[in-house]
């Protein structure tokens, strides 16, 4: 006899949605997490009364009404709209790429002028079928936008040449000919009032949770504890890296409390040239329109993941995708184990897609 129906490894968003839904259906769940807190990478820490996104900024956005309503069961969302600023040397631009960006870059005013300028620059590249991120970016916006706002940032974030990266990464960013600085095209957007940790706490209400528990140690003594395992950690680690290690990007956060009430005037400021070593500075209070006397900022330094670091981004290039497909075959043969989430599926998911993937998986089950 198993003590639990489900052992859920990882209390991030995927694990928490799974646990919540299974518990609701009368299943007995145990959630374990190797960290000393719940909520995975959406965990927020209270510093000076500000919710600090400890493992990187998270902005909830979705076009899926069902997912939006699902999340609203657990929190009310504020009216935050993400509108990052890009700093390139001594120039400052609005993101995503829109009329504000183009007008600043070329001194133009109308969509017709912007389109003509971009069409001219795109024609100069001679690219017809973009095969990688560089070609994709050049064929969307031409030389100036690519050199000033994409190349340096992308190469810092991914530690790879833009020619070696898949085009889909840049397709995440809107390109538009209106004066609209909203980073996302999605219908619904906001930051949960009360923070993300409170959402996960609510999802896990009434469920047994043990933090500070490493699965690989735990299973040595508890191999029969649950009928089914839901594993949200790194899929290659689960299999002991037997086919080789998948690559991930990690981020080092340099977080500082500053004795001023407003450091940069915006939640997100990207540094798009190569010379500045960090990719962006997050000023956390602006996600919640904070009125505190102090402020907290985090500089993000991107690096290749190594054992002992936190993995944040799967590197979904050709080589890693092939290797992941092999792990996926192993996973399919692993009886009574379900893999999911950014690390379990090795996929650059946004939060809404994580929730959607979990709900779809539950339906299949
Ligand atoms: N990107 C860019 N310039 C920017 C911001 C983003 O070229 O100023 C590109 C870059 O390739 C990055 C991708 O867009 O990897 C996605 O960026 P986003 O900010 O959406 O990533 P996340 O918030 O998930 O780190």
Coordinates of N, CA and C and ligand atoms in Angstrom, one line a residue, residues 95 149-150 153-154 157-158 169-170 172-173 183 270 272 280 313 348, ligand 1:
X95 N 10.4 50.0 -25.2 CA 10.2 48.6 -25.8 C 8.7 48.3 -25.6
X149 N 19.2 47.2 -30.2 CA 18.3 46.7 -29.2 C 18.2 45.2 -29.0
X150 N 18.8 44.5 -30.0 CA 18.6 43.0 -29.9 C 20.0 42.3 -29.7
X153 N 21.9 42.4 -26.2 CA 21.1 41.9 -25.1 C 21.0 40.4 -25.2
X154 N 20.7 39.9 -26.4 CA 20.5 38.5 -26.7 C 21.8 37.7 -26.4
X157 N 22.3 37.5 -22.8 CA 21.3 36.6 -22.1 C 21.6 35.2 -22.4
X158 N 22.0 34.8 -23.6 CA 22.1 33.4 -24.0 C 23.5 33.0 -24.1
X169 N 12.8 32.7 -30.2 CA 13.0 33.5 -29.0 C 12.6 34.9 -29.3
X170 N 12.9 35.4 -30.4 CA 12.7 36.8 -30.7 C 11.2 37.0 -31.2
X172 N 8.8 36.2 -29.6 CA 8.1 36.5 -28.4 C 7.8 38.0 -28.3
X173 N 8.6 38.8 -28.9 CA 8.5 40.3 -28.8 C 7.7 40.9 -29.9
X183 N 4.5 45.7 -23.5 CA 5.4 44.7 -24.0 C 4.7 43.4 -24.5
X270 N 16.3 47.5 -19.5 CA 17.2 46.6 -20.2 C 18.4 47.4 -20.6
X272 N 21.1 47.1 -23.4 CA 21.2 46.3 -24.6 C 22.5 46.3 -25.2
X280 N 19.7 43.5 -17.3 CA 18.7 44.4 -17.0 C 18.7 44.7 -15.5
X313 N 16.6 29.1 -17.6 CA 16.1 29.0 -19.0 C 16.6 27.8 -19.7
X348 N 10.8 26.7 -22.7 CA 10.8 28.1 -22.3 C 9.3 28.6 -22.2
Ligands
LIG1 N1 15.3 40.8 -26.3 C1 16.1 41.7 -26.9 N2 16.2 42.9 -26.4 C2 15.6 43.3 -25.3 C3 14.7 42.4 -24.6 C4 14.6 41.1 -25.2 O1 16.7 41.4 -27.9 O2 15.7 44.5 -24.8 C5 15.2 39.4 -26.8 C6 16.2 38.5 -26.3 O3 16.6 37.6 -27.3 C7 15.5 37.7 -25.2 C8 14.1 37.6 -25.8 O4 13.9 38.8 -26.5 O5 16.1 36.5 -25.0 C9 13.0 37.4 -24.8 O6 13.1 38.4 -23.8 P1 12.1 38.5 -22.6 O7 12.4 39.8 -21.9 O8 10.7 38.2 -23.0 O9 12.6 37.3 -21.7 P2 12.4 36.9 -20.2 O10 11.6 38.0 -19.6 O11 11.7 35.6 -20.3 O12 13.8 36.8 -19.6

